[in-house]
Each structure stands twice: as C-alpha cells, then as structure tokens.
Tab-separated table of C-alpha atoms and ligand atoms in Angstrom:
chain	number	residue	atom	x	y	z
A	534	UNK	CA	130.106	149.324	-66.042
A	535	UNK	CA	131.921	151.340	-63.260
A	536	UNK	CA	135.667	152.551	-64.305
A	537	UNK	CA	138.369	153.115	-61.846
A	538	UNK	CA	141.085	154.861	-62.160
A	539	UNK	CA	143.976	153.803	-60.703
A	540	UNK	CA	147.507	154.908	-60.206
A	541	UNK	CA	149.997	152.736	-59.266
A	542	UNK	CA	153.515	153.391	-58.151
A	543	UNK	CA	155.738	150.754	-57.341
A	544	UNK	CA	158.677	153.032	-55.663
A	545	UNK	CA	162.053	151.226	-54.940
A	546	UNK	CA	163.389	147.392	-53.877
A	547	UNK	CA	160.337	145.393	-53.759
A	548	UNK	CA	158.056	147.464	-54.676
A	549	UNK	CA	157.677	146.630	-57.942
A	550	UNK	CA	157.535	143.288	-57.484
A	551	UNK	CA	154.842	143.856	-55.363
A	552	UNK	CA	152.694	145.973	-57.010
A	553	UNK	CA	153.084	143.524	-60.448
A	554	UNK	CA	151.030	140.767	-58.181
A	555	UNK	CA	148.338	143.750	-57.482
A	556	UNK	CA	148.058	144.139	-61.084
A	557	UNK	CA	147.260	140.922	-61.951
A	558	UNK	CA	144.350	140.809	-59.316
A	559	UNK	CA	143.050	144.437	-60.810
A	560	UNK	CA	143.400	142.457	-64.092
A	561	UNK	CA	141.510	139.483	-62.527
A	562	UNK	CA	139.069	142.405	-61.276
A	563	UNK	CA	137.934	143.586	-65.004
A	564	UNK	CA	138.028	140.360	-66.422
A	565	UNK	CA	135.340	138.924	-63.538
A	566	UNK	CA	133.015	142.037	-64.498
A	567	UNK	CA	133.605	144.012	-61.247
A	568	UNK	CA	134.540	147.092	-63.256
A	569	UNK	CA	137.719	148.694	-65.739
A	570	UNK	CA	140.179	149.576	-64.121
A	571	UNK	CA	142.652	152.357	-65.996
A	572	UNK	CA	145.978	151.815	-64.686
A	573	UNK	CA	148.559	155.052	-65.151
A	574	UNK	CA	151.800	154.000	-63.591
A	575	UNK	CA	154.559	156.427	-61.654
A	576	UNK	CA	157.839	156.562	-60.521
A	577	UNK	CA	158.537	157.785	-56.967
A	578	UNK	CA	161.446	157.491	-54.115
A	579	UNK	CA	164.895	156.557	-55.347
A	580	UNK	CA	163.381	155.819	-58.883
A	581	UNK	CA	162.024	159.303	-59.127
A	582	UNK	CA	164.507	161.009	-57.503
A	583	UNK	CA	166.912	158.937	-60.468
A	584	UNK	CA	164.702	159.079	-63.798
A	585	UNK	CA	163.093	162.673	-62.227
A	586	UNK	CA	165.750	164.140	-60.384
A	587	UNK	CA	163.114	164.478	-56.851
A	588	UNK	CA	161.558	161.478	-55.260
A	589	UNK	CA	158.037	162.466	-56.498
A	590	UNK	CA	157.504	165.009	-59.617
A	591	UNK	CA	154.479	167.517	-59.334
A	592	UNK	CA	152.968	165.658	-62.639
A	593	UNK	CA	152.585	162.566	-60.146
A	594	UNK	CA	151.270	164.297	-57.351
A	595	UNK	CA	148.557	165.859	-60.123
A	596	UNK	CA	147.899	162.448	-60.907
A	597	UNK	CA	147.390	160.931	-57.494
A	598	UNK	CA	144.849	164.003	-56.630
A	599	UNK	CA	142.942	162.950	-59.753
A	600	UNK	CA	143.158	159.399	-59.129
A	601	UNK	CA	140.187	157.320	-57.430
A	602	UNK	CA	142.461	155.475	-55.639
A	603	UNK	CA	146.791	154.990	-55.925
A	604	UNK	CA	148.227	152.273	-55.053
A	605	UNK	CA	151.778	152.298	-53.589
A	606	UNK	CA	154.789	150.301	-53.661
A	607	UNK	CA	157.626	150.912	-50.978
A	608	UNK	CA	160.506	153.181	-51.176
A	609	UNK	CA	164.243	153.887	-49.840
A	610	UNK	CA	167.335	151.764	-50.032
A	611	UNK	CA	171.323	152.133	-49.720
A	612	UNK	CA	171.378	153.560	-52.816
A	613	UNK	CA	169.794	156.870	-51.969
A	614	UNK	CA	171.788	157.162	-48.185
A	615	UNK	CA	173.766	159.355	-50.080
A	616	UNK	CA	171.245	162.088	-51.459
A	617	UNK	CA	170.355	165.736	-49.881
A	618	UNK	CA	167.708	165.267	-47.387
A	619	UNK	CA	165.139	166.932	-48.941
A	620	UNK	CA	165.348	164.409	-51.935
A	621	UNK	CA	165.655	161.349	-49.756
A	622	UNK	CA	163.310	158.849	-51.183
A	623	UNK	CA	161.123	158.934	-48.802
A	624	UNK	CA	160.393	162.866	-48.678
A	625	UNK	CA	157.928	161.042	-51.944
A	626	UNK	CA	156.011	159.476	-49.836
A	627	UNK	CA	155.642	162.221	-47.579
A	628	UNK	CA	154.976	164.504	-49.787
A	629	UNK	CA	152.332	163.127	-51.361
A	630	UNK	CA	150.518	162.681	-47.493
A	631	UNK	CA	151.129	166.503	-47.304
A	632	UNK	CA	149.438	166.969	-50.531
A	633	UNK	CA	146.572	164.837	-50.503
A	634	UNK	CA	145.999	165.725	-46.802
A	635	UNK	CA	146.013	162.492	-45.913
A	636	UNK	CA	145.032	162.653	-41.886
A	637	UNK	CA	143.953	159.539	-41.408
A	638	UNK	CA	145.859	155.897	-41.588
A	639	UNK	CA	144.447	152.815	-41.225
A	640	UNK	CA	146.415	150.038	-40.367
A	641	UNK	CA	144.252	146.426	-39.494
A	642	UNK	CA	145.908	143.776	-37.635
A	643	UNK	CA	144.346	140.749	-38.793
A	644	UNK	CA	145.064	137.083	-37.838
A	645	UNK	CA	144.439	134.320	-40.242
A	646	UNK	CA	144.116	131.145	-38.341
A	647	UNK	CA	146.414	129.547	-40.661
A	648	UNK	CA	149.092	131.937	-39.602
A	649	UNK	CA	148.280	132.160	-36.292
A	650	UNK	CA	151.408	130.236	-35.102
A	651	UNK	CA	153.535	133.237	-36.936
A	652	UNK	CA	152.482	135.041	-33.984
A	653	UNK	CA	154.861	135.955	-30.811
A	654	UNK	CA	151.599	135.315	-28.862
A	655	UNK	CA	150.025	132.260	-27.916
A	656	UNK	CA	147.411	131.087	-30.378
A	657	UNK	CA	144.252	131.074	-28.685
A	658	UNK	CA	145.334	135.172	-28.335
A	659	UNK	CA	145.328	136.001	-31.850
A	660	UNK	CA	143.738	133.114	-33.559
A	661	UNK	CA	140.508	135.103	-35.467
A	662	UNK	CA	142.231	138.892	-34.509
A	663	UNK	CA	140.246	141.342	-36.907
A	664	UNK	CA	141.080	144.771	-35.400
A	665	UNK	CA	141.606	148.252	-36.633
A	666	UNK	CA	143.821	151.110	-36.034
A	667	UNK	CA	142.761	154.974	-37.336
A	668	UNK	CA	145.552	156.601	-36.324
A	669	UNK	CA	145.545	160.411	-37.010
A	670	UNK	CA	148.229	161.487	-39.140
A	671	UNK	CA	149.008	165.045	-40.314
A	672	UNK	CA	149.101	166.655	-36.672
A	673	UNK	CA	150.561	166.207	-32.927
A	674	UNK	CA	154.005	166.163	-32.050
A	675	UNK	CA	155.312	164.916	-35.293
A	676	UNK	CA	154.485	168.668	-36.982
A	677	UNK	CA	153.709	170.907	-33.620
A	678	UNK	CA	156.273	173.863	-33.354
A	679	UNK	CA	158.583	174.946	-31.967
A	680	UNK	CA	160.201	171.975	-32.542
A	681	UNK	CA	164.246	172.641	-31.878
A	682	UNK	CA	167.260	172.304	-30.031
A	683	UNK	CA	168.191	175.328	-28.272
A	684	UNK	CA	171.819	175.750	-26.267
A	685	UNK	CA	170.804	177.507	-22.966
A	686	UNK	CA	172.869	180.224	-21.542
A	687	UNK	CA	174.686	177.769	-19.505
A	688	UNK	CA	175.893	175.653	-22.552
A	689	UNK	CA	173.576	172.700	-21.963
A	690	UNK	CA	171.096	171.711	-25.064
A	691	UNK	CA	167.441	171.622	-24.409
A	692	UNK	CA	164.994	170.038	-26.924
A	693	UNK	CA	161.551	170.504	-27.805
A	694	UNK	CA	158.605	169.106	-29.535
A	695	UNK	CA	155.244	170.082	-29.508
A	696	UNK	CA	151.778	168.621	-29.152
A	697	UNK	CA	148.955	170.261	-30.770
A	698	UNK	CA	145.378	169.324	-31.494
A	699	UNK	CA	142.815	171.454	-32.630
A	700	UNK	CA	139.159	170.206	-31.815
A	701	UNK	CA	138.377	170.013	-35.839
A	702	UNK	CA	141.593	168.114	-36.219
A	703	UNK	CA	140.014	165.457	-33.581
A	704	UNK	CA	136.428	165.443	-34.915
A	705	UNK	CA	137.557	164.732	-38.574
A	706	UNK	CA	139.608	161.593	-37.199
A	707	UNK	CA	136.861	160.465	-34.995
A	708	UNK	CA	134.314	160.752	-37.702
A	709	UNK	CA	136.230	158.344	-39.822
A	710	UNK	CA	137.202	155.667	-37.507
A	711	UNK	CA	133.009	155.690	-35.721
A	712	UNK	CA	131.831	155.798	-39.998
A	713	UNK	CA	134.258	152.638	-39.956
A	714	UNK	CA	132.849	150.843	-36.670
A	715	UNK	CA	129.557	151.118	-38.420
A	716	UNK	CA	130.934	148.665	-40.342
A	717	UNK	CA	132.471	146.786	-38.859
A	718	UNK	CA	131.840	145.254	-35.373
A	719	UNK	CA	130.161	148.995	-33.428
A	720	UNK	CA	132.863	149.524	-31.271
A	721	UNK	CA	135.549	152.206	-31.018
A	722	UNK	CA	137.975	152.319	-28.398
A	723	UNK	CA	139.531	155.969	-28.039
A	724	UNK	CA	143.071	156.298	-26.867
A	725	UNK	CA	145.001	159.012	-25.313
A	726	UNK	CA	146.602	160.264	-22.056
A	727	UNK	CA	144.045	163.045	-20.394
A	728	UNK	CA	145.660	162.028	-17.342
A	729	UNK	CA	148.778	163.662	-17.726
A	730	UNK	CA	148.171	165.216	-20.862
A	731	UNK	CA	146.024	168.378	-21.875
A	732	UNK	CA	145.406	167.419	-25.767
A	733	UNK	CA	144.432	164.302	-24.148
A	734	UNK	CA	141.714	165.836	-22.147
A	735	UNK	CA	140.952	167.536	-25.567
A	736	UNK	CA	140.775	164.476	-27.521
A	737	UNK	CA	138.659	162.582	-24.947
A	738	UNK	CA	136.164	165.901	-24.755
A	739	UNK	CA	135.743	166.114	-28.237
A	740	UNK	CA	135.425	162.229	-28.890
A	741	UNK	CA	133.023	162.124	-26.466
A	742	UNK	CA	131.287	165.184	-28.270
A	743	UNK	CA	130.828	163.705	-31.794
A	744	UNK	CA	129.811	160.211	-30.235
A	745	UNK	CA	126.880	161.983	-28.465
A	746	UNK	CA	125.775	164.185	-31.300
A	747	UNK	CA	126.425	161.785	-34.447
A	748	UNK	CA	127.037	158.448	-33.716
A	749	UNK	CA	125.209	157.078	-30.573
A	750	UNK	CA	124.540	153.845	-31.982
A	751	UNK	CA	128.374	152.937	-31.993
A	752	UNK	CA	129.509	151.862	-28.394
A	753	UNK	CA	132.714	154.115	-27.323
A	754	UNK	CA	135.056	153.448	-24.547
A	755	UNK	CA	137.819	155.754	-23.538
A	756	UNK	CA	141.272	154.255	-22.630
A	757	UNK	CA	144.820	155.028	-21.701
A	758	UNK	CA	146.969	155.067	-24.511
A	759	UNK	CA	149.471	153.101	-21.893
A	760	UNK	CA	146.656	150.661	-20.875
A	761	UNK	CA	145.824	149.920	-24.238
A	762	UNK	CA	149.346	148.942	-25.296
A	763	UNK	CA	149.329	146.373	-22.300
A	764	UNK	CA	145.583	144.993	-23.548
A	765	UNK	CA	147.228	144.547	-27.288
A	766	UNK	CA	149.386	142.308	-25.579
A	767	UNK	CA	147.248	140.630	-23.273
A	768	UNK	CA	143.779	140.805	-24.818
A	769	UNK	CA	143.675	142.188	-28.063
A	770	UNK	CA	140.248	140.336	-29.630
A	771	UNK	CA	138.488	142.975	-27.504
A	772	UNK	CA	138.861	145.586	-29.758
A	773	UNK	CA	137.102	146.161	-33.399
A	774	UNK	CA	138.553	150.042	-34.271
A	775	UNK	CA	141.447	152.295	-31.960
A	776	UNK	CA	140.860	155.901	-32.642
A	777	UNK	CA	144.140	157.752	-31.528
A	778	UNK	CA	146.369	160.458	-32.019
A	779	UNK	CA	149.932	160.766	-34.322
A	780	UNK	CA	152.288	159.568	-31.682
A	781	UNK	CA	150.420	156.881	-30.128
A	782	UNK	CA	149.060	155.526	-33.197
A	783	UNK	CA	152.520	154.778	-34.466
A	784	UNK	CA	153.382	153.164	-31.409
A	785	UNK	CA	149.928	150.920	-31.247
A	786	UNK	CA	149.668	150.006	-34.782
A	787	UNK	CA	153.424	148.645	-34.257
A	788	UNK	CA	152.511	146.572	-31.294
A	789	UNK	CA	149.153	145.304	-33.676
A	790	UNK	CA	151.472	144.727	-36.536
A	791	UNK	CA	153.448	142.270	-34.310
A	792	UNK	CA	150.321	140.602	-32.900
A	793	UNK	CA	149.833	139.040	-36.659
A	794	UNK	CA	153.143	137.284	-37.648
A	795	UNK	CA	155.249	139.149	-41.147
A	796	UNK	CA	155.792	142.564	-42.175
A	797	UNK	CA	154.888	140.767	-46.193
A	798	UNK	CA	150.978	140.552	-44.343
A	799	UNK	CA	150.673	144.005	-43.416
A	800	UNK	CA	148.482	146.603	-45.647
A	801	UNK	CA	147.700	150.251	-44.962
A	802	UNK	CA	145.413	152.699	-46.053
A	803	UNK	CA	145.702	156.947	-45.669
A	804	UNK	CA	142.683	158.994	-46.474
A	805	UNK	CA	141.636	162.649	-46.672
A	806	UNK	CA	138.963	164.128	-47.123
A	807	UNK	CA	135.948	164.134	-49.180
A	808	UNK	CA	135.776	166.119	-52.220
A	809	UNK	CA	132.732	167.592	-52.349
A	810	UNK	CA	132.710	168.548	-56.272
A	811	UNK	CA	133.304	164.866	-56.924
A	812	UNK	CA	131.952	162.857	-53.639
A	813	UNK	CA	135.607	161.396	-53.350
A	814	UNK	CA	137.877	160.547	-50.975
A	815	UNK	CA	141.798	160.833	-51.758
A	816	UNK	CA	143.365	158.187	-50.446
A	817	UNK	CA	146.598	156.370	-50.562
A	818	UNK	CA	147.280	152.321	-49.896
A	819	UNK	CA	150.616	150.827	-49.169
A	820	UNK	CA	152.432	148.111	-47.752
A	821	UNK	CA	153.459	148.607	-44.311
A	822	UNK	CA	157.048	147.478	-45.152
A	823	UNK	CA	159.544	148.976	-46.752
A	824	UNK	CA	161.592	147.936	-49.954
A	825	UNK	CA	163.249	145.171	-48.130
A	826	UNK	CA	166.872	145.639	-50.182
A	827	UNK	CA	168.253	142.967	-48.426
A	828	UNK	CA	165.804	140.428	-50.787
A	829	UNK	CA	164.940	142.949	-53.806
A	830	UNK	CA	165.460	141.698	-57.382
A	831	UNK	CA	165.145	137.395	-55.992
A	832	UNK	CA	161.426	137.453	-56.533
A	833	UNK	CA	161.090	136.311	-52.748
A	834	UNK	CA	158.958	139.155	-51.815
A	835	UNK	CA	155.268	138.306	-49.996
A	836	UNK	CA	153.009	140.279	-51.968
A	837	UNK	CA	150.162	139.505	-49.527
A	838	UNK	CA	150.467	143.188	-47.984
A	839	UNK	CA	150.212	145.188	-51.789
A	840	UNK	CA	146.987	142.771	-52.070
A	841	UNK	CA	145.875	143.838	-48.636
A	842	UNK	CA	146.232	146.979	-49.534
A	843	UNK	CA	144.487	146.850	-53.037
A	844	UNK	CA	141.420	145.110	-50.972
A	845	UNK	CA	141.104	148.112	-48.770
A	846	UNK	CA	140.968	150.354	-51.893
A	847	UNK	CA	138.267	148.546	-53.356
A	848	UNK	CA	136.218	148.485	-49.767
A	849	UNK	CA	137.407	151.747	-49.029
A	850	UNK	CA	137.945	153.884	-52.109
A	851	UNK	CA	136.011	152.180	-55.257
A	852	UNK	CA	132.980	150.959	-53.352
A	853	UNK	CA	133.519	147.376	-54.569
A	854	UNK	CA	132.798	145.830	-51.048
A	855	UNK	CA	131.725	142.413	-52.831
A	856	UNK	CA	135.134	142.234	-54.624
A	857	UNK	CA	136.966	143.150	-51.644
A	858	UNK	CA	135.678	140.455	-49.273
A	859	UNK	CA	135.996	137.893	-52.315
A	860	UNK	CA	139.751	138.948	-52.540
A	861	UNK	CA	140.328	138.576	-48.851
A	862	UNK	CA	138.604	134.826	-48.851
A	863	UNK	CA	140.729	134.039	-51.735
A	864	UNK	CA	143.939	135.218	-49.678
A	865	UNK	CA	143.048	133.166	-46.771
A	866	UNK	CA	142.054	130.091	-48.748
A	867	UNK	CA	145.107	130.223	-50.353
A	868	UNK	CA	146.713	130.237	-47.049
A	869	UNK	CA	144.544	127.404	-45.379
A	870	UNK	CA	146.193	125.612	-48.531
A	871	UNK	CA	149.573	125.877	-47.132
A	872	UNK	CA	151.454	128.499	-49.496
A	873	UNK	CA	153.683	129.999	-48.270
A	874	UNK	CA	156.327	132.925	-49.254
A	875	UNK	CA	159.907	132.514	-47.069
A	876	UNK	CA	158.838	135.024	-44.548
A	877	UNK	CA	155.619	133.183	-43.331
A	878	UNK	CA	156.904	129.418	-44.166
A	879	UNK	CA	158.009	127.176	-41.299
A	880	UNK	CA	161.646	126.938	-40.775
A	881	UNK	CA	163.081	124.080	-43.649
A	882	UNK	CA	159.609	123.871	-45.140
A	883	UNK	CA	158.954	124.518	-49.125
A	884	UNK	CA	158.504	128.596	-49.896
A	885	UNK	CA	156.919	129.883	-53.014
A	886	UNK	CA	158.239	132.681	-54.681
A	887	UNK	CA	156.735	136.723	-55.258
A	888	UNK	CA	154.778	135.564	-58.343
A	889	UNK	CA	153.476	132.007	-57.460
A	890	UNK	CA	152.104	133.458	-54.350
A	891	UNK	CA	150.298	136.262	-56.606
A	892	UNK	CA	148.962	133.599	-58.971
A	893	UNK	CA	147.487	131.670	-56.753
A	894	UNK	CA	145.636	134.499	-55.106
A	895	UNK	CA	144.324	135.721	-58.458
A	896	UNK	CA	143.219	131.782	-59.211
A	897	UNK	CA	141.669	131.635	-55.921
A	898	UNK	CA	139.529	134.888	-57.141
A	899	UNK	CA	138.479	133.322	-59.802
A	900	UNK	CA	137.254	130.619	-58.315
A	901	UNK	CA	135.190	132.982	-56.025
B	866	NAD	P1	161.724	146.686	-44.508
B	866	NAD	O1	160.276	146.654	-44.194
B	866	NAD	O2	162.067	147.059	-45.906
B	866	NAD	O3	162.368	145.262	-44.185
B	866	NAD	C1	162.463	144.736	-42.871
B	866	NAD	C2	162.641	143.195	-42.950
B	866	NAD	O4	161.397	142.598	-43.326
B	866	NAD	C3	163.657	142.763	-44.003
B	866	NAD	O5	164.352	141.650	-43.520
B	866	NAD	C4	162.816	142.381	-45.185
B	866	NAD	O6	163.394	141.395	-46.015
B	866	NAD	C5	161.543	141.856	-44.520
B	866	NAD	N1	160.382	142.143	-45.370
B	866	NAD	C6	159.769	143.338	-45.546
B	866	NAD	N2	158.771	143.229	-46.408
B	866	NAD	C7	158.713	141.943	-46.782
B	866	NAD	C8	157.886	141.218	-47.693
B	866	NAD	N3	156.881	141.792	-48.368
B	866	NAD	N4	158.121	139.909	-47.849
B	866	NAD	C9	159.106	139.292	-47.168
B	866	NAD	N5	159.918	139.917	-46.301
B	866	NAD	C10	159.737	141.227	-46.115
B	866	NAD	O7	162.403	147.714	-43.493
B	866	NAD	P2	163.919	148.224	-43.424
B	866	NAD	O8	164.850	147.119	-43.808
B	866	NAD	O9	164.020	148.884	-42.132
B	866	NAD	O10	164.009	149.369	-44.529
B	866	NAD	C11	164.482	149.167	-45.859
B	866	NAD	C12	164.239	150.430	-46.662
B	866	NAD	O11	162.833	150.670	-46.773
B	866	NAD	C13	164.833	151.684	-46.012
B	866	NAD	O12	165.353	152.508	-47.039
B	866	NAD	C14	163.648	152.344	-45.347
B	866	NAD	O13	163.803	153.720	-45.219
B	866	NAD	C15	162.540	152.000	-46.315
B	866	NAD	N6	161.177	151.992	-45.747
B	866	NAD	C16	160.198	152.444	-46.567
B	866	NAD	C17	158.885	152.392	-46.140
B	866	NAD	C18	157.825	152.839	-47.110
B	866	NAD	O14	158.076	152.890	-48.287
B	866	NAD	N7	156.631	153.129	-46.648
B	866	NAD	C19	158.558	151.858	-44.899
B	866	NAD	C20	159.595	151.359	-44.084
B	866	NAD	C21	160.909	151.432	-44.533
C-alpha cells in the first residue's frame, strides 16, 4: 500500500478549523484503502511567530521539503499588526514559497451548478465553469530590481519596479500549465502584453517555442492579458488552462475567483520543481482565503476550499487521481443536497456549521 506523507499546518484564525475537516477526509482516505497517510503537524504565521518566536521555524521548512505534499491553513490576523515586518505572519508563508521554489500557482475557478446563483454573473455564464489559472510566481515585477523610491534632484519622488523574465523562467511555467492541458480539456490560452511590453514579446516567443518543440498536440492561443480580463467577464467557459506571468496572474485568478461565488470555495496549489533524486514535486496547497478573524473560533468557517485544496494534492502531488475525482463528486453531491455553510447559503435560509459541512463531505466519500 502507497504511504503519503503529509504535513499539515493549520496557521492562524480559521485555519485550523479548516484543516481539522481535511483531516478527517485524509482519515476517510486510509480507511477506504487509497493509501496511509502520515500526518506531522506545524505551526506557522502568528502561531509560529508566538510558540516559535518567527512565523515559520527552519525545522518546518525541513519538513515541508521532505514532505510529499503540505497542506496549509491560512495565516495573519490583528493580533500580529503589531510585530516587526520581517516576522509578520505572513513572511511564513512566503518563506516557505522562497524555499521550496514554488514558481508555479494554480488557482481553478470552478462553478458547481448548485452554486451557480452565488455568482455576480448570470447563470447560463458560469453554470459548468471548469477553468484553470498557472500563474507564474517567483519572478516579474513582484521581485525584479531596482525596485525603490528615489527623491530626484528637484525634490520630487520617483518609483520603480521592475519586470524581468528570463526565457528558462517562461519555459518552466509553460511546461507545467501545457503538462496540465494534457489533462485536462488541450487548450492553453497564454496571456501577456507583447504589445506594449518587451517581456511580453518574450513570453509569447518562448511560449510559442516550447508549444512547437514539445507539446504540439495541445492547441495554444495567444491573448492580451487586457483582453482576457474582459473574456473572464464576458465568456469565460472558453478557456480550460491561462498560462501567465506574476502580475497578471494575480489580477486574472482574482477576476476567476469572483466568477465562482465564496472565498470558503476557493483552493490553490504552488509547485516547484521536480526532484530528480526522488521523482517529486514540492508543492504547497492552501485556501485562497485568509484566516477570516472576523468569524475565527464560531466554527462557521466553509471548509470546502482546505478540501479543494487536499483534492489537488492527491491529483497533483500523491498520484491518487481516482480519490481525487471521488472527493470532488462527493463535494458537489453534497452541494446538489442543499448544505450549505453561511457564506454560500441564501439570505435567511438554514447554514451548517465548519464541522457538519466536513462530515458530510467525508460521508459522501464513503459512499463513493
Ligand atoms: P479573508 O480571506 O481572511 O476574509 C475575507 C472575508 O471572507 C471575511 O469576511 C471572511 O469571513 C470571509 N471568508 C474567508 N474565508 C472564508 C471561509 N472559508 N468561509 C466563510 N467565509 C470566509 O481576508 P481578509 O479579511 O482580508 O484577511 C484576514 C487576514 O488573513 C489578514 O491578516 C490577512 O493578511 C490574512 N490573509 C492570509 C492569507 C493566507 O494565509 N494565504 C490570504 C489572504 C489574507
């Protein structure tokens, strides 16, 4: 039988009331012979940075490196608006990107036609929506130097940020989201701006490149980053996976996020690279949200997102495609049933809580 080891670390606010519900469906997991699953636990963010004294200790990094897959909570609240900068909670998560070299984030934007109403869009928009969003992650303007504020001689400030791309930066991020198309529906749509911008032309060149020499049975088309922000809005079933840089990634996968109703729906996924001594990927799956203080410790949490997030680990990190698409039926089932949590219910209709919403899931996985 295949063992997994997994590291979970539930952060701050709802975190770990989140990642408790993805624990009982990696318990679920075991006990319906997909595997054992080793579960080492961590603290990170404003817990770490409390029972540590920094928001995520090198013995935790060491352990998400050796982990096959870590599974992560949400971090931040008031608490820690107080603390240096470099201990924020939040420099945790970051961190832990650096280290694992985490370049590329996933984000889907899915629509389950029981939610579709949750939508700002009109149904027959989103109803069905499966798309995908690799969004490159460890370059581009976010890290480019110089990145300042100068005074100039004449006592005006000028600021400056930088976008860089290297061509192997671009290629690695292609690879991943045209390996994921192949699974998907065969279609990647690459974003950027090679009208106005020269990384742009870059990107498009050296998509174009890696299509051509590795992955010609995948249809590509090349858009706008500015046109494709509009078609999210207007069209979005006609994409499967978005390719695109640092920048516009964050601003796409935002726009997706919206297309699908709650924040409590959202997973993520980062991943590296491969190892080649072990055939691995590191990887890291979260929640989109954050720790939500303003509902922490009430057990109102949606835990839908940390079980989104556990089903892309076992697709994406564990191999366990079977188990993942069995998880994501029970979700929707459960769903079509009517549960809701507060943040997907109707306004004056009945809400279940954190926990009932996790039990059901892990009942509807049983039932298969
Ligand atoms: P948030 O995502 O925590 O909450 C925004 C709103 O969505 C809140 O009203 C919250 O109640 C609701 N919400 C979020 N997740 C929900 C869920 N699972 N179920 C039901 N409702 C949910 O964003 P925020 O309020 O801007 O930030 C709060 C804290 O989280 C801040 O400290 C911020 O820095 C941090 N944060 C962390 C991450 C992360 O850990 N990756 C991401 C975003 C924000």
């Amino acid at each position: 039988m295949s063992r997994h080891n997994i590291l979970v670390l539930p952060g701050d606010g709802i975190g770990p009331e989140v990642a408790r519900e993805a624990e009982k469906v990696l318990a679920a997991l075991s006990s319906e012979g997909f595997g054992e699953f080793e579960i080492e636990r961590g603290l990170v963010g404003g817990a770490a940075f409390d029972g540590e004294g920094a928001p995520v200790s090198d013995a935790t990094v060491r352990l998400a490196g050796a982990a096959d897959a870590v599974l992560f909570g949400a971090v931040g609240g008031p608490r820690w608006d107080g603390v240096p900068y470099d201990k924020r909670p939040e420099a945790g998560l970051l961190r832990l990107r650096q280290d694992l070299g985490l370049f590329a984030n996933l984000r889907p934007a899915l629509c389950y036609p029981a939610l579709a109403e949750a939508s700002s869009l009109k149904r027959e928009v989103v109803d069905g929506l499966d798309l995908l969003i690799v969004r490159e992650l460890t370059g581009g303007v976010y890290f480019g130097e110089p990145k300042e504020i100068v005074t100039l001689e004449s006592g005006e400030r000028r600021a400056v940020d930088t976008q860089l791309y290297t061509e192997s930066e671009i290629e690695r991020i292609a690879r991943v989201a045209f390996d994921l198309a192949r699974k998907r529906r065969g279609h990647v749509a690459s974003a950027e701006k090679r009208n106005v911008m020269k990384t742009g032309v870059l990107w498009n060149q050296t998509v174009a490149r890696v299509h051509r020499d590795e992955f010609a049975d995948v249809a590509l088309e090349h858009v706008l980053a500015d046109n494709c922000a509009m078609q999210l809005v207007r069209r979005p079933k006609q994409y499967d996976v978005i390719v695109t840089d640092n920048l516009f990634g964050d601003i796409l996968s935002d726009v997706a996020a919206q297309l699908t109703g709650s924040l409590g729906m959202l997973p993520s996924a980062s991943l590296g690279a491969v190892d080649p001594a072990t055939g691995r990927r590191r990887s890291l799956y979260e929640p989109v949200h954050g720790s939500a203080p303003d509902i922490a410790g009430q057990g109102l949490a949606n835990p839908l997102a940390m079980i989104g997030s556990l089903a892309m680990a076992l697709r994406y990190s564990l191999d366990l495609p079977d188990a993942a698409d069995r998880l994501d039926r029970a979700v929707s089932s459960v769903l079509a049933e009517g549960l809701r949590t507060r943040d997907i219910a109707a306004p004056g209709a009945n809400a279940v809580g954190t926990a009932e919403m996790g039990d059901a899931v892990v009942r509807a996985f049983r039932a298969g």
